[in-house]
Short mmCIF file of C-alpha atoms in Angstrom, two decimals:
data_model
loop_
_atom_site.label_atom_id
_atom_site.label_comp_id
_atom_site.label_asym_id
_atom_site.label_seq_id
_atom_site.Cartn_x
_atom_site.Cartn_y
_atom_site.Cartn_z
CA MET A 1075 -20.82 -1.75 103.54
CA ALA A 1076 -22.69 -1.16 100.05
CA PRO A 1077 -22.92 -4.72 99.10
CA TYR A 1078 -24.83 -5.41 102.34
CA HIS A 1079 -27.42 -3.03 101.26
CA HIS A 1080 -27.94 -4.39 97.72
CA LEU A 1081 -27.91 -8.02 99.33
CA LEU A 1082 -30.56 -7.12 101.98
CA ALA A 1083 -32.72 -5.56 99.43
CA HIS A 1084 -33.69 -8.80 97.81
CA PHE A 1085 -35.17 -10.23 101.04
CA PRO A 1086 -37.90 -7.63 101.35
CA ILE A 1087 -38.61 -7.96 97.62
CA ALA A 1088 -39.08 -11.71 97.96
CA LEU A 1089 -40.99 -11.75 101.19
CA LEU A 1090 -43.32 -8.95 100.52
CA SER A 1091 -43.89 -10.46 96.90
CA LEU A 1092 -44.92 -13.69 98.68
CA ALA A 1093 -47.14 -11.79 100.97
CA PHE A 1094 -48.81 -10.08 98.06
CA PHE A 1095 -49.50 -13.46 96.36
CA ILE A 1096 -51.10 -14.86 99.53
CA ILE A 1097 -53.30 -11.57 99.77
CA LEU A 1098 -54.27 -11.95 96.17
CA MET A 1099 -55.12 -15.77 96.86
CA ARG A 1100 -56.90 -15.04 99.90
CA GLY A 1101 -58.69 -12.13 98.36
CA PHE A 1102 -60.18 -14.18 95.76
CA SER A 1103 -60.54 -17.64 97.52
CA SER A 1104 -62.01 -18.76 100.89
CA GLY A 1105 -60.58 -22.42 100.38
CA GLU A 1106 -58.56 -24.38 102.97
CA LEU A 1107 -55.43 -23.66 101.24
CA ALA A 1108 -55.88 -19.93 101.06
CA GLN A 1109 -56.70 -19.88 104.59
CA ARG A 1110 -53.80 -21.88 105.57
CA PHE A 1111 -51.42 -19.56 103.61
CA ASP A 1112 -53.14 -16.60 105.25
CA ALA A 1113 -52.26 -17.86 108.71
CA VAL A 1114 -48.59 -17.28 107.86
CA LEU A 1115 -49.33 -13.82 106.44
CA PRO A 1116 -48.84 -11.54 109.40
CA TYR A 1117 -45.40 -13.20 110.37
CA LEU A 1118 -44.37 -12.92 106.80
CA LEU A 1119 -45.41 -9.42 106.60
CA LEU A 1120 -43.57 -8.58 109.77
CA LEU A 1121 -40.34 -10.18 108.64
CA GLY A 1122 -40.63 -8.47 105.14
CA LEU A 1123 -41.09 -5.22 106.91
CA THR A 1124 -38.31 -5.49 109.58
CA VAL A 1125 -35.83 -6.41 106.77
CA GLY A 1126 -37.13 -3.69 104.78
CA LEU A 1127 -36.56 -1.22 107.58
CA VAL A 1128 -33.02 -2.57 107.93
CA THR A 1129 -32.41 -2.20 104.16
CA LEU A 1130 -33.62 1.34 104.20
CA ALA A 1131 -31.43 2.20 107.19
CA THR A 1132 -28.51 0.68 105.45
CA GLY A 1133 -29.20 2.55 102.38
CA LEU A 1134 -29.41 5.70 104.42
CA ILE A 1135 -26.28 4.96 106.33
CA ILE A 1136 -23.99 3.86 103.34
CA TRP A 1137 -24.43 6.85 101.07
CA PRO A 1138 -23.74 10.41 102.17
CA SER A 1139 -27.06 12.33 102.69
CA GLU A 1140 -25.75 15.35 100.88
CA ALA A 1141 -25.27 13.00 97.65
CA THR A 1142 -28.50 11.28 97.92
CA THR A 1143 -30.61 14.29 98.44
CA THR A 1144 -29.09 16.37 95.73
CA SER A 1145 -30.05 13.81 93.22
CA PRO A 1146 -33.49 13.65 92.00
CA MET A 1147 -33.48 9.96 91.74
CA GLY A 1148 -32.07 9.56 95.16
CA ARG A 1149 -34.81 11.83 96.70
CA ASN A 1150 -37.24 9.71 94.75
CA LYS A 1151 -35.83 6.50 95.92
CA ILE A 1152 -35.87 7.70 99.61
CA LEU A 1153 -39.58 8.96 99.10
CA ILE A 1154 -40.81 5.93 97.47
CA SER A 1155 -38.94 3.57 99.77
CA VAL A 1156 -40.64 5.20 102.81
CA TRP A 1157 -44.05 5.29 101.32
CA MET A 1158 -43.42 1.46 100.48
CA ILE A 1159 -42.80 0.71 104.18
CA ALA A 1160 -45.75 2.62 105.40
CA CYS A 1161 -48.01 0.94 103.10
CA TRP A 1162 -46.99 -2.45 103.84
CA GLY A 1163 -47.16 -1.43 107.68
CA VAL A 1164 -50.85 -0.64 107.05
CA VAL A 1165 -51.12 -3.96 105.62
CA LEU A 1166 -49.68 -5.72 108.46
CA ALA A 1167 -51.66 -3.62 110.94
CA LEU A 1168 -54.90 -4.44 109.01
CA ARG A 1169 -54.33 -8.25 109.01
CA TRP A 1170 -52.97 -8.27 112.59
CA ARG A 1171 -56.01 -6.33 114.03
CA GLY A 1172 -58.49 -7.75 111.60
CA GLY A 1173 -57.67 -11.54 112.00
CA GLN A 1174 -59.48 -14.15 109.72
CA GLU A 1175 -62.75 -11.91 110.05
CA LEU A 1176 -61.01 -9.36 107.80
CA TRP A 1177 -61.64 -11.56 104.79
CA SER A 1178 -65.24 -11.72 105.12
CA GLY A 1179 -66.29 -8.10 104.78
CA PRO A 1180 -64.84 -4.79 103.29
CA GLY A 1181 -61.47 -5.70 104.77
CA ARG A 1182 -60.92 -7.96 101.68
CA ALA A 1183 -61.19 -4.93 99.34
CA LEU A 1184 -58.76 -3.00 101.77
CA MET A 1185 -56.46 -5.76 101.81
CA LEU A 1186 -56.32 -6.12 98.15
CA GLY A 1187 -56.13 -2.30 97.54
CA PHE A 1188 -53.26 -1.57 100.06
CA GLY A 1189 -51.45 -5.03 98.97
CA THR A 1190 -51.56 -3.86 95.21
CA MET A 1191 -50.33 -0.30 96.21
CA GLY A 1192 -47.67 -1.83 98.37
CA MET A 1193 -46.57 -4.15 95.48
CA VAL A 1194 -46.37 -1.18 93.03
CA LEU A 1195 -44.30 0.88 95.47
CA LEU A 1196 -42.09 -2.14 95.91
CA ALA A 1197 -41.37 -2.52 92.35
CA THR A 1198 -40.81 1.36 92.03
CA THR A 1199 -38.29 1.03 94.87
CA GLY A 1200 -36.48 -1.67 93.10
CA THR A 1201 -36.64 0.08 89.71
CA LEU A 1202 -35.04 3.16 91.31
CA GLY A 1203 -32.33 1.19 93.03
CA GLY A 1204 -31.61 -0.37 89.62
CA HIS A 1205 -31.24 2.82 88.10
CA LEU A 1206 -28.94 4.27 90.85
CA LEU A 1207 -26.79 0.98 90.28
CA GLY A 1208 -26.63 1.73 86.56
CA SER A 1209 -28.88 -1.20 85.53
CA PRO A 1210 -32.41 0.24 84.39
CA SER A 1211 -35.41 -2.00 84.18
CA ARG A 1212 -38.10 -2.17 81.61
CA LEU A 1213 -40.58 -0.72 84.14
CA THR A 1214 -39.00 2.67 83.49
CA GLY A 1215 -40.63 2.68 80.04
CA LEU A 1216 -44.17 2.25 81.74
CA PHE A 1217 -43.43 5.05 84.14
CA ARG A 1218 -42.54 7.29 81.11
CA GLU A 1219 -45.87 6.04 79.52
CA ILE A 1220 -47.82 7.44 82.48
CA GLY A 1221 -45.73 10.67 82.55
CA TRP A 1222 -43.36 10.21 85.16
CA GLU A 1223 -39.62 10.59 84.16
CA VAL A 1224 -37.39 8.84 87.08
CA TYR A 1225 -34.58 11.28 86.47
CA HIS A 1226 -36.83 14.11 87.78
CA THR A 1227 -37.85 14.41 91.36
CA TYR A 1228 -41.40 13.52 92.06
CA TYR A 1229 -43.20 16.57 93.95
CA ALA A 1230 -46.49 16.82 95.60
CA PRO A 1231 -47.90 20.28 96.23
CA ASP A 1232 -48.15 21.27 99.78
CA TRP A 1233 -52.06 21.09 99.83
CA VAL A 1234 -51.83 17.45 98.61
CA LEU A 1235 -49.63 16.57 101.68
CA LEU A 1236 -51.99 18.42 104.03
CA VAL A 1237 -55.22 16.61 102.60
CA LEU A 1238 -53.29 13.27 102.99
CA LEU A 1239 -52.56 14.17 106.56
CA ALA A 1240 -56.10 15.10 107.19
CA VAL A 1241 -57.45 11.94 105.57
CA GLY A 1242 -55.01 9.83 107.83
CA ALA A 1243 -55.91 11.73 110.89
CA ALA A 1244 -59.58 11.06 110.03
CA GLY A 1245 -58.86 7.35 109.58
CA VAL A 1246 -57.23 7.09 112.74
CA ALA A 1247 -60.04 8.89 114.66
CA VAL A 1248 -62.63 6.60 112.84
CA GLY A 1249 -60.68 3.58 114.04
CA LEU A 1250 -60.32 4.74 117.54
CA PHE A 1251 -64.00 5.88 117.92
CA SER A 1252 -65.26 2.81 116.22
CA ALA A 1253 -63.37 0.46 118.57
CA ARG A 1254 -64.96 2.13 121.70
CA LYS A 1255 -68.34 0.31 122.58
CA PRO A 1256 -70.73 2.62 124.46
CA ALA A 1257 -71.46 1.63 128.19
CA THR A 1258 -74.71 -0.19 128.47
#
């Protein structure tokens, strides 16, 4: 079953990379071609996320969790993969809810920011997967330059996780309350 995970992994890489290209194109252009590509973006993101979730699930099923979670690189791979899926999920939700109007206000910066973050997480996930297969990439050198050794577990202090949860809850609350219009 392991070959299926490796085969599947290339589909979200291709689909989400294409989605990022469209986000960049639409983020810096309002031309007709950019708008046409943008019309496909929600479906491309949905397909990329679906295959990404299936790929994540096959990866969790294939290797024993005891082996994966005792390896620092295995833990990093799982963590970054989940973050990547969550980030692209936010991009999909923004685009789906915002529609074409998203590109005319601050949504443009949000899409560019989250798209870039999603692409960095996608590249990191692929890099860690390559390491686990014994085929490290050159991106590892960049990680070392910024102070992260991929053979050590990435830890976040508990207070950072609490702040992230609080910011996320505040974002959801703002979204819910701003969607409601006062009765007149």
